[in-house]
Tab-separated table of C-alpha atoms and ligand atoms in Angstrom:
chain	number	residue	atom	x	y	z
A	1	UNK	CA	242.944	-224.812	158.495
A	2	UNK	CA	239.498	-222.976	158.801
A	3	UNK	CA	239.099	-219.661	156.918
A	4	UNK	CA	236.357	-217.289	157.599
A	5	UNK	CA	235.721	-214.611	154.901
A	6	UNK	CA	233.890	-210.915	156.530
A	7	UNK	CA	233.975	-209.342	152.927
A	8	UNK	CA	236.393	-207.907	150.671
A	9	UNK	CA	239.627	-208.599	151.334
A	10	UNK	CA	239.145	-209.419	155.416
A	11	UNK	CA	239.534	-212.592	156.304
A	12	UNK	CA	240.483	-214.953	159.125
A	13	UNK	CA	243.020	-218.069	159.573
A	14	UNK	CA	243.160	-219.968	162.312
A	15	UNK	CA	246.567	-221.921	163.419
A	16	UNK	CA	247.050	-224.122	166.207
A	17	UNK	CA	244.198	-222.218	167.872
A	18	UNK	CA	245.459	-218.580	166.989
A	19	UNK	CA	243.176	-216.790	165.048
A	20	UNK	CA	244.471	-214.205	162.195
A	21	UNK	CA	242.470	-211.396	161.245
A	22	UNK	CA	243.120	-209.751	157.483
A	23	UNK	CA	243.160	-206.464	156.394
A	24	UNK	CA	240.019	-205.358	158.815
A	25	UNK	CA	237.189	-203.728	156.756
A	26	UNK	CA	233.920	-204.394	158.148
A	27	UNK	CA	232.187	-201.041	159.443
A	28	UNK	CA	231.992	-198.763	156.008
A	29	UNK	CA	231.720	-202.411	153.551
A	30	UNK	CA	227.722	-202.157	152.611
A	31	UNK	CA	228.140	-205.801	151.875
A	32	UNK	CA	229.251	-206.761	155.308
A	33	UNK	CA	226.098	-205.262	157.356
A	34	UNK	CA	225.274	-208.453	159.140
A	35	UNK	CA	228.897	-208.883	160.683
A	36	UNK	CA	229.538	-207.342	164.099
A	37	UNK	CA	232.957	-205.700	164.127
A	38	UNK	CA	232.832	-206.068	167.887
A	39	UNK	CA	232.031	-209.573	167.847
A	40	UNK	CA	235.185	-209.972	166.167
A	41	UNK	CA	237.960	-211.719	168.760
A	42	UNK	CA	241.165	-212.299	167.028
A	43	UNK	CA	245.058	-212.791	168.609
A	44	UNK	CA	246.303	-211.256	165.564
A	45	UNK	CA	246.132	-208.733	162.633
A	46	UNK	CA	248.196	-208.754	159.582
A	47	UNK	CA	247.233	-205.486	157.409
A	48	UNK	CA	248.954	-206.225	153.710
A	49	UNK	CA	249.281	-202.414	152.945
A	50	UNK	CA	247.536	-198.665	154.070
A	51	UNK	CA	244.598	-198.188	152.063
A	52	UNK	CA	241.596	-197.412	153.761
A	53	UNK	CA	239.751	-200.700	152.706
A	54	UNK	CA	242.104	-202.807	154.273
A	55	UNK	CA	242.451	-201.036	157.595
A	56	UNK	CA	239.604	-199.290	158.689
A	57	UNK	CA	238.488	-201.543	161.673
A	58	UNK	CA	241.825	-202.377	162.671
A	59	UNK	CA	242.514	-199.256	165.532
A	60	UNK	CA	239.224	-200.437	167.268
A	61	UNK	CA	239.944	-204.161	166.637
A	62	UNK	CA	243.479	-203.755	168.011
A	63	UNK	CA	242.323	-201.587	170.784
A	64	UNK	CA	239.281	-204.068	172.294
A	65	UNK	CA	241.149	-207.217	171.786
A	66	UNK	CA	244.724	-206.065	172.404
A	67	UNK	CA	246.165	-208.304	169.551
A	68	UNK	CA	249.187	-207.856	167.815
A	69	UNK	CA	249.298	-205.914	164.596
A	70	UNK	CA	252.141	-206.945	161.871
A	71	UNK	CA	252.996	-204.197	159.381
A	72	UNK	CA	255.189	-202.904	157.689
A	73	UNK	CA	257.601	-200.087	159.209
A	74	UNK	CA	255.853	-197.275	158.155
A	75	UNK	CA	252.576	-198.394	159.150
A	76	UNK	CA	253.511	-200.169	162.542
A	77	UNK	CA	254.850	-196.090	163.557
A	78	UNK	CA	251.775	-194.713	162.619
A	79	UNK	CA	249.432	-196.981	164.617
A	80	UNK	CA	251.926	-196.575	167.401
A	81	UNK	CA	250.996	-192.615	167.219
A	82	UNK	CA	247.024	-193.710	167.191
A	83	UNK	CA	248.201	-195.317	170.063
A	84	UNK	CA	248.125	-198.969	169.379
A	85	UNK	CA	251.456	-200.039	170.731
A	86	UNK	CA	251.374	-204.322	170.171
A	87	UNK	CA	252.473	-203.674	166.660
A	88	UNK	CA	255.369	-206.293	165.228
A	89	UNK	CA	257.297	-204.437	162.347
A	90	UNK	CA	258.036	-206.509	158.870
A	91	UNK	CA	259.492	-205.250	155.638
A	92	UNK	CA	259.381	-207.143	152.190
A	93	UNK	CA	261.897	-210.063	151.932
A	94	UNK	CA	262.337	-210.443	155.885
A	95	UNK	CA	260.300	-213.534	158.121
A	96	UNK	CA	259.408	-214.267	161.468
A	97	UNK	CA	258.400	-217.167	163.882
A	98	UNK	CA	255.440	-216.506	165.847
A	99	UNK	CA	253.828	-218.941	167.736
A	100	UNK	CA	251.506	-220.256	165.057
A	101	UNK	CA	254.046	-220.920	162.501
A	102	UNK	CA	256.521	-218.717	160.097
A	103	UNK	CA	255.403	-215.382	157.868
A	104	UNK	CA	257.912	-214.646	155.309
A	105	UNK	CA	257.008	-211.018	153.459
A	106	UNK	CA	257.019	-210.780	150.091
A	107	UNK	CA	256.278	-207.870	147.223
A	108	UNK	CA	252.933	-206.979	145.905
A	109	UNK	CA	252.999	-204.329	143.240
A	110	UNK	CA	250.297	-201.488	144.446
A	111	UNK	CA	250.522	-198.417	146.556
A	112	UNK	CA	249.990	-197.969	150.326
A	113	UNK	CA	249.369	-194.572	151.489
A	114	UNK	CA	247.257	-194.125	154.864
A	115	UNK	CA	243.592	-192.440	155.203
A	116	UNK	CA	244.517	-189.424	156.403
A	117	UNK	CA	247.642	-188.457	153.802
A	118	UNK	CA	250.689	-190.456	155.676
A	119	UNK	CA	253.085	-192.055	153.914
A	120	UNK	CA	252.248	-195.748	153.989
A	121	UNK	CA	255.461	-197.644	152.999
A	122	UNK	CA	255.307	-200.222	150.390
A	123	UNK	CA	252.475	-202.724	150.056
A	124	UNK	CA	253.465	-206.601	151.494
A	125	UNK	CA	252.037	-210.335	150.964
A	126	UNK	CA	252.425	-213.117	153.346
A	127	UNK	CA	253.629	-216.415	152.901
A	128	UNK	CA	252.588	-218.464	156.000
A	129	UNK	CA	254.022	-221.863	156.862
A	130	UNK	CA	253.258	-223.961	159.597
A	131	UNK	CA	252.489	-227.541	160.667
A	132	UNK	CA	248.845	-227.347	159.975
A	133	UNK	CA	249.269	-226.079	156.278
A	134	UNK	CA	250.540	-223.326	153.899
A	135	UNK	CA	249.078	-220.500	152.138
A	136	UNK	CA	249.574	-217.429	150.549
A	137	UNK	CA	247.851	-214.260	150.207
A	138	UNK	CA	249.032	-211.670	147.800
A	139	UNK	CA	247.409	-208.451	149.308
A	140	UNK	CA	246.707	-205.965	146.686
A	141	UNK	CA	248.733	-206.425	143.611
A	142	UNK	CA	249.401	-207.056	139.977
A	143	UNK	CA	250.434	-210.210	138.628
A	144	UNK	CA	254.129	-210.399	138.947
A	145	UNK	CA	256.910	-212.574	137.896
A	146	UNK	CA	257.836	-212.746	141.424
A	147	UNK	CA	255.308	-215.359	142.080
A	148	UNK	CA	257.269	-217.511	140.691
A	149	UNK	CA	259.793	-216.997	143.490
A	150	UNK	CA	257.209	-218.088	145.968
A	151	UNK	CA	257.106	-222.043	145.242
A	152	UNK	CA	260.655	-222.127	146.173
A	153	UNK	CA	259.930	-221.315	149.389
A	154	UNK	CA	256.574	-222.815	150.488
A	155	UNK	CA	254.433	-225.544	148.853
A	156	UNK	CA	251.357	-223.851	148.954
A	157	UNK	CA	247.797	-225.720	150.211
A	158	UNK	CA	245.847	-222.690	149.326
A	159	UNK	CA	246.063	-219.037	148.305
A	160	UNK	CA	243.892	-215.771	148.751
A	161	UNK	CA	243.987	-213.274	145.661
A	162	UNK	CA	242.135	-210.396	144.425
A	163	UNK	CA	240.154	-211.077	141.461
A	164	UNK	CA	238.044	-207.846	141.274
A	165	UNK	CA	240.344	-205.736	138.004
A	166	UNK	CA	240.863	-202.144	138.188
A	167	UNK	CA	242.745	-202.020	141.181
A	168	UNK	CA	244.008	-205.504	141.207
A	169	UNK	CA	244.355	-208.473	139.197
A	170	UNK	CA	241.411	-209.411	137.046
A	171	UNK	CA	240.741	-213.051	136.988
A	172	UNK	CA	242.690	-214.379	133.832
A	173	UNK	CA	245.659	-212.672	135.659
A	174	UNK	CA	244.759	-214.573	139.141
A	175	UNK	CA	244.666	-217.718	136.984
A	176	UNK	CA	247.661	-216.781	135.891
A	177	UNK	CA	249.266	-216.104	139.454
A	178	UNK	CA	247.518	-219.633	140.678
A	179	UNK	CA	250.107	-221.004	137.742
A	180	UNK	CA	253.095	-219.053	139.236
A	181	UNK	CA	252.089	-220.498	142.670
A	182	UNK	CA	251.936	-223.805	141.662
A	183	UNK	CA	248.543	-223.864	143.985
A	184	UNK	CA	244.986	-225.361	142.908
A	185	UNK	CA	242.661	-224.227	145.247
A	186	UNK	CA	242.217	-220.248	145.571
A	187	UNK	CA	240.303	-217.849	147.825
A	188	UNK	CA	239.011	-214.819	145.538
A	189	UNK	CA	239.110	-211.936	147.794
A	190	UNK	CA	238.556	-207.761	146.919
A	191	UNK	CA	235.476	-207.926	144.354
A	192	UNK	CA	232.301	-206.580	144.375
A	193	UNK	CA	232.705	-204.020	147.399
A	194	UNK	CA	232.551	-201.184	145.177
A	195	UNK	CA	231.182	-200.602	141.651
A	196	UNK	CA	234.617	-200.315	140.005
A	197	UNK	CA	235.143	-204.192	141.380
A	198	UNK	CA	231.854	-206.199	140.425
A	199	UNK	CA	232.341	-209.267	138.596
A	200	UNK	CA	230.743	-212.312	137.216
A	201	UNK	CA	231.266	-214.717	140.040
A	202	UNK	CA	229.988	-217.777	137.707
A	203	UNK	CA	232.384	-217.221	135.102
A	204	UNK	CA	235.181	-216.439	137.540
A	205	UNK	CA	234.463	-219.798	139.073
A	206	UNK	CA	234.301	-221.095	135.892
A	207	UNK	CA	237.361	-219.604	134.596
A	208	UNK	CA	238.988	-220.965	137.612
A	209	UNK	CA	238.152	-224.692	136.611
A	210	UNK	CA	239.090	-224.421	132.855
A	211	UNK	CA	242.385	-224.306	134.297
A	212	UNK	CA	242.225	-227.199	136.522
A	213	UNK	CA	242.169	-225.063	139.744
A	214	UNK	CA	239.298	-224.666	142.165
A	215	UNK	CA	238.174	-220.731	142.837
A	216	UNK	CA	236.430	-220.502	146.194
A	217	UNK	CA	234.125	-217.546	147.042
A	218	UNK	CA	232.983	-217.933	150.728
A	219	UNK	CA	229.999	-216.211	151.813
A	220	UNK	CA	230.363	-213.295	153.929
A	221	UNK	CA	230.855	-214.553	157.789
A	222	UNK	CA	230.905	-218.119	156.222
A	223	UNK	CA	233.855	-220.461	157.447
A	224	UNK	CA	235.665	-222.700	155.201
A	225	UNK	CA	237.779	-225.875	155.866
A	226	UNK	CA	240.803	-225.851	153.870
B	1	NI	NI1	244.755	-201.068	148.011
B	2	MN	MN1	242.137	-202.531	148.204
């Protein structure tokens, strides 16, 4: 599988020649000046929760490539009022087969209003299985004992986490979750956006490797094989 990282938590997957788009926020990310939103082609997006930094692109995304948007319920009814209507509707606990492979939702612990005050339903990760690989990304959250859960139900090849603190895990706690996983290689995802979020990148990688596990920090618009 090839990952491309466009800055804080966006990413893209792509599956038996399906490309996945993550939690678009490209246009208001300083960090991210050099990556043209409407370059961007993708056949999906999969938005892990409300907040503003993890959908701001996605209406004009959605709307020039007419891809599908997965959500959860509350979200998938407001973009269908913005008028996006190739929306798929999860909730936590449920899974689907699309034509790449299977998404099973699972909990993050965070909040998900919308940008403009709407109730945002509960904030989701994504446990992806297909026959090109596994992975895992947690969305916005704490570490939970629920990762624990997640081994049972996928053996993981990689995982993207948030590693930035104050509105995430910090990185001892991602460590932590790369334990829960059972997973060795992680994408560190949601740092250094913002001045609540910078870290030391050295001794996150560093931090990483102490434990045995690799911590991968992809350039923005950089691809990685994984
Ligand atoms: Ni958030
Ligand atoms: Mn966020």
């Amino acid at each position: 599988m090839k990952l491309t990282y466009y800055g804080h938590s966006c990413f893209q997957v792509s599956i038996k020649g399906k490309k996945i788009l993550f939690d678009p926020f490209i246009t208001y990310n300083e960090l991210a000046k050099d990556v043209s939103v409407d370059s961007i082609e993708t056949d999906y997006i999969f938005l892990s929760h409300g907040h503003v930094d993890h959908i701001a692109d996605c209406i004009s995304i959605a709307q020039r490539t007419g891809c599908q948007v997965v959500a959860n319920w509350e979200i998938h009814e407001w973009l269908n009022k913005k008028g996006i209507s190739n929306t798929h509707p999860m909730n936590t606990g449920g899974k689907w087969n699309f034509d790449f492979g299977k998404v099973k939702c699972v909990v993050a612990q965070h909040s998900s209003g919308l940008p403009d005050g709407s109730y945002g339903g509960n904030p989701m990760g994504f446990i992806f299985t297909s026959e090109e690989g596994n992975f895992y990304y947690s969305g916005d959250t704490a570490l939970t004992l629920d990762m624990q859960l997640i081994p049972s139900w996928a053996k993981l090849d990689f995982s993207v986490l948030p590693i930035g603190d104050n509105f995430t895990m910090d990185v001892s706690d991602a460590v932590r979750a790369a334990d829960f996983l059972q997973c060795k290689k992680i994408v560190g995802v949601h740092y250094n956006t913002f001045g609540f979020i910078k870290i030391d990148m050295a001794a996150a990688t560093t931090a990483f490797a102490t434990a045995g596990k690799t911590l991968l920090l992809p350039a923005i618009a950089e691809t990685i094989d994984l």
